Coordinates of C-alpha atoms in Angstrom, one line a residue:
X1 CA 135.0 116.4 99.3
X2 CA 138.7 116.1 97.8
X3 CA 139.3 117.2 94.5
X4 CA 139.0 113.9 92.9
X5 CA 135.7 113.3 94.4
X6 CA 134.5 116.9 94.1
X7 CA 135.6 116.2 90.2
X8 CA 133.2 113.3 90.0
X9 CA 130.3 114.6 91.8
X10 CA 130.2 117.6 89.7
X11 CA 130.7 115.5 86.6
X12 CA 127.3 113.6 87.3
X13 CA 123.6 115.4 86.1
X14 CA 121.7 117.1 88.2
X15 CA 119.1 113.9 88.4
X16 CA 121.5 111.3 89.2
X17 CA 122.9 113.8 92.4
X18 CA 119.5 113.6 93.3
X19 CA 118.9 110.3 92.6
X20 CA 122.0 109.5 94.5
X21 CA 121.3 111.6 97.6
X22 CA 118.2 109.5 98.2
X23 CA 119.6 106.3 97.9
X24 CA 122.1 107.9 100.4
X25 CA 119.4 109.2 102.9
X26 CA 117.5 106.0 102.7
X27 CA 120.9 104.0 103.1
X28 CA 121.1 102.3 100.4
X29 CA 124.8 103.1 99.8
X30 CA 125.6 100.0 97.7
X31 CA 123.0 101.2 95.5
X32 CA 124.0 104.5 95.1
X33 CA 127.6 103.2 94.3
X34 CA 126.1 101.4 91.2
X35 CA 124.5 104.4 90.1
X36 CA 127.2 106.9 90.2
X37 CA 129.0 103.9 88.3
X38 CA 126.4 103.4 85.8
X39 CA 126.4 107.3 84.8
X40 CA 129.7 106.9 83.7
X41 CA 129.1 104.2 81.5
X42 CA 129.6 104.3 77.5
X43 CA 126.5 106.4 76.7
X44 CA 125.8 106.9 80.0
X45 CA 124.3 109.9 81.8
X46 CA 127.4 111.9 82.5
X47 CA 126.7 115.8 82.4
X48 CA 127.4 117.6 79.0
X49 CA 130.8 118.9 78.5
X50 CA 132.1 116.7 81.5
X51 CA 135.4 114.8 80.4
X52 CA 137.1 112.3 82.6
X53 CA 137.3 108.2 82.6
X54 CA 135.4 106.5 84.4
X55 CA 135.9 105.8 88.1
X56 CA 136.7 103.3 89.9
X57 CA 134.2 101.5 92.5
X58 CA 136.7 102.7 95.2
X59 CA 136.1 106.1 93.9
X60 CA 132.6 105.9 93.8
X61 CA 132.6 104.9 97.2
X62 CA 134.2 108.0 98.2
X63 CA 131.8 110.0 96.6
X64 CA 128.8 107.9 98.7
X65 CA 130.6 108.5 101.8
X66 CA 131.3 112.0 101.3
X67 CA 127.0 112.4 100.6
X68 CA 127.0 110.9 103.7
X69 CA 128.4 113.3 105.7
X70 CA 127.2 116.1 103.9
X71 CA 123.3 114.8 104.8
X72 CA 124.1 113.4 108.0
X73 CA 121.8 115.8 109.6
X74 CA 118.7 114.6 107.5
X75 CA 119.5 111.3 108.1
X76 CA 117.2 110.2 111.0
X77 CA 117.4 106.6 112.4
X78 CA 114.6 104.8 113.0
X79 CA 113.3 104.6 117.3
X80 CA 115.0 101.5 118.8
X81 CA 112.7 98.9 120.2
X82 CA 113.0 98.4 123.9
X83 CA 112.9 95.3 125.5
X84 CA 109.0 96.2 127.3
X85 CA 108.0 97.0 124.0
X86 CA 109.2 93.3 122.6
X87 CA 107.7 91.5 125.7
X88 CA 104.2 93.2 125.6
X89 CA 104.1 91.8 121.8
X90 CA 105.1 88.2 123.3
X91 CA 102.2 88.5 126.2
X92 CA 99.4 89.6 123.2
X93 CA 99.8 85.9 122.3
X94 CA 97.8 83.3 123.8
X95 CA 100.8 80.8 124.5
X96 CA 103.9 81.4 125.9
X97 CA 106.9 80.8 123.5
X98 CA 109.5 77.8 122.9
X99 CA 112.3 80.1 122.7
X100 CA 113.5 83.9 121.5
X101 CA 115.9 83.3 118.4
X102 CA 118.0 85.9 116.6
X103 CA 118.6 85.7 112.7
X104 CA 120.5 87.1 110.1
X105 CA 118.6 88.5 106.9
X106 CA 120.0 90.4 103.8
X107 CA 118.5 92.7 101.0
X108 CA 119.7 95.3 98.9
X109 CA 121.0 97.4 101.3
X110 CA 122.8 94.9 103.5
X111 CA 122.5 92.9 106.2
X112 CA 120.1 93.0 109.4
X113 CA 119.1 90.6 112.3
X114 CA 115.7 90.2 113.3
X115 CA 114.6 89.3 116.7
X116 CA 111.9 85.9 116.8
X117 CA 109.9 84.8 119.2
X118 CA 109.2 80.7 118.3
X119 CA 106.0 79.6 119.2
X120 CA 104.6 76.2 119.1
X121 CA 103.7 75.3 115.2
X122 CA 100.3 76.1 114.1
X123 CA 99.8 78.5 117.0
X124 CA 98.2 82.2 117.3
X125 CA 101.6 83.7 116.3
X126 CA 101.5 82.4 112.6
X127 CA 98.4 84.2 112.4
X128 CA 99.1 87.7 114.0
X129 CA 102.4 89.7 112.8
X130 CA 104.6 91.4 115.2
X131 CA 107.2 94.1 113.7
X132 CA 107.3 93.8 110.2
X133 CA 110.4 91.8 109.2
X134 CA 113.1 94.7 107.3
X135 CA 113.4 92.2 103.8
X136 CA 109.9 90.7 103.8
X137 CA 110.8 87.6 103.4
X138 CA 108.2 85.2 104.6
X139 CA 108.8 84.0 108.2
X140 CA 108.3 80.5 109.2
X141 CA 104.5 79.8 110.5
X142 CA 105.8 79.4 113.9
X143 CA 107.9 82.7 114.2
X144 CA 106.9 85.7 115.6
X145 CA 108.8 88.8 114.5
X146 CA 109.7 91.3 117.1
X147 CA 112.2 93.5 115.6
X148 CA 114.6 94.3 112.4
X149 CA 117.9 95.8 113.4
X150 CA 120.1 97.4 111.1
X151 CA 123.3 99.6 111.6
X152 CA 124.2 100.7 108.4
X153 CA 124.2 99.4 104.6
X154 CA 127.3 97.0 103.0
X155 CA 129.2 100.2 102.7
X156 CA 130.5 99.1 106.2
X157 CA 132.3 96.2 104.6
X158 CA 134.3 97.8 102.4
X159 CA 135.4 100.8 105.1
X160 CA 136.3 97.8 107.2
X161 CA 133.8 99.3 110.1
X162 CA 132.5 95.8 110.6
X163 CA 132.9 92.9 112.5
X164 CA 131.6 93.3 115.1
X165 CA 128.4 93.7 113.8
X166 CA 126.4 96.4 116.1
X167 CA 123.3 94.9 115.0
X168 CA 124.2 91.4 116.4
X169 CA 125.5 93.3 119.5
X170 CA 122.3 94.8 120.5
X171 CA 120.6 91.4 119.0
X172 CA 122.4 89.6 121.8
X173 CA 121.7 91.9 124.6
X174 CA 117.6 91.7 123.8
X175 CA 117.3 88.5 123.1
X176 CA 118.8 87.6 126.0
X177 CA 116.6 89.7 128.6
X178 CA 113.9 88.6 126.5
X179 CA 114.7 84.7 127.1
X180 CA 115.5 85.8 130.5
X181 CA 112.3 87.1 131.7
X182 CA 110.2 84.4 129.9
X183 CA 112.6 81.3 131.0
X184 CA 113.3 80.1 127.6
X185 CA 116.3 79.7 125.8
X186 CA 118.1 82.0 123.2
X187 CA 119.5 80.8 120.1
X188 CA 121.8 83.1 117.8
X189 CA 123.5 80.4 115.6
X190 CA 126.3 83.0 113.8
X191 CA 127.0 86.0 116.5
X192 CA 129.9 87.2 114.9
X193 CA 129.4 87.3 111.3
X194 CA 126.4 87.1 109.0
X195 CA 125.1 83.9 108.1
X196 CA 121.4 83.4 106.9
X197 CA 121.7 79.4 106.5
X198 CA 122.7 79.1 110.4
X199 CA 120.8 76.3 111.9
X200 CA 117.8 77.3 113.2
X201 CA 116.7 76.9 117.5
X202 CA 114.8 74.0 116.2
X203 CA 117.1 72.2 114.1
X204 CA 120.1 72.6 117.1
X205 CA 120.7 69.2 118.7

């Protein structure tokens, strides 16, 4: 840390550093922005005796990014779904599917595109879950969630690490051998930049 952010970090309680470091770990930076932010707040929960305005939300991203490097060996990313795995959910199913679709979805800690298969309305895959969806947001009847992919929380945004979007990258490349290997079309509406009204595979002319 710099001496600015050192200042602040050391400023905050012992429980918010904690509280902050798990937000961190569980990437949920944005988050742990707004409660470094909060602490310093007109009554707030700043550690006695510490003295100093409060910062700015470009300050308090420096302090998150800086707990990010300092955990970055705890931080362990989830196993990434291969493309066998996906297809042996798709064969479980009774009927074959219309079409593999990619879609943007959004929570508190940012954005993620989940991988679809789109069955026919009303069939088996209404019925029987794939991979849980990362917002758990209801899926349409006829949708058959495969995967979640997520690279990192909105913190990107404001380092201007994104576009491209990594996520929608490797959403691409699946849903494409996906489509591939069961001769159906793939539909990703917004490739390049988050968009969770994007016409859906259905709703395309």
């Amino acid at each position: 840390m710099d001496t600015g952010t050192a200042r602040i970090w050391d400023a905050l309680p012992p429980a918010v550093r904690e509280r902050v470091d798990e937000l961190v770990l569980a990437d949920r930076m944005v988050v742990a922005m707004k409660e470094i932010w909060e602490a310093f707040a007109e009554g707030g929960g700043v550690a006695p005796g510490a003295v100093m305005p409060r910062p700015g939300l470009r300050d308090c991203q420096d302090v998150v990014a800086s707990r990010h490097q300092a955990l970055a060996d705890r931080i362990v990313p989830p196993p990434r779904p291969t493309v066998a795995d996906l297809a042996g959910l798709i064969r479980a199913e009774p009927e074959p599917p219309l079409a593999i679709e990619a879609l943007w979805d959004g929570d508190t800690r940012g954005w993620m595109v989940d991988v679809v298969a789109v069955f026919p309305a009303g069939s088996a895959a209404s019925a029987v879950p794939g991979a849980p969806c990362g917002s758990g947001s209801a899926a349409p009847p006829r949708d058959l969630c495969l995967a979640t992919l997520r690279e990192g929380g909105d913190l990107r945004i404001l380092n201007g690490q994104v576009p491209p979007w990594p996520e929608a990258v490797e959403a691409r490349r699946i849903g494409a051998e996906l489509a591939e290997l069961f001769g159906v079309p793939f539909h990703f509406a917004s490739p390049d930049e988050p968009d969770d009204q994007a016409p859906r595979w259905g709703e395309t002319p």
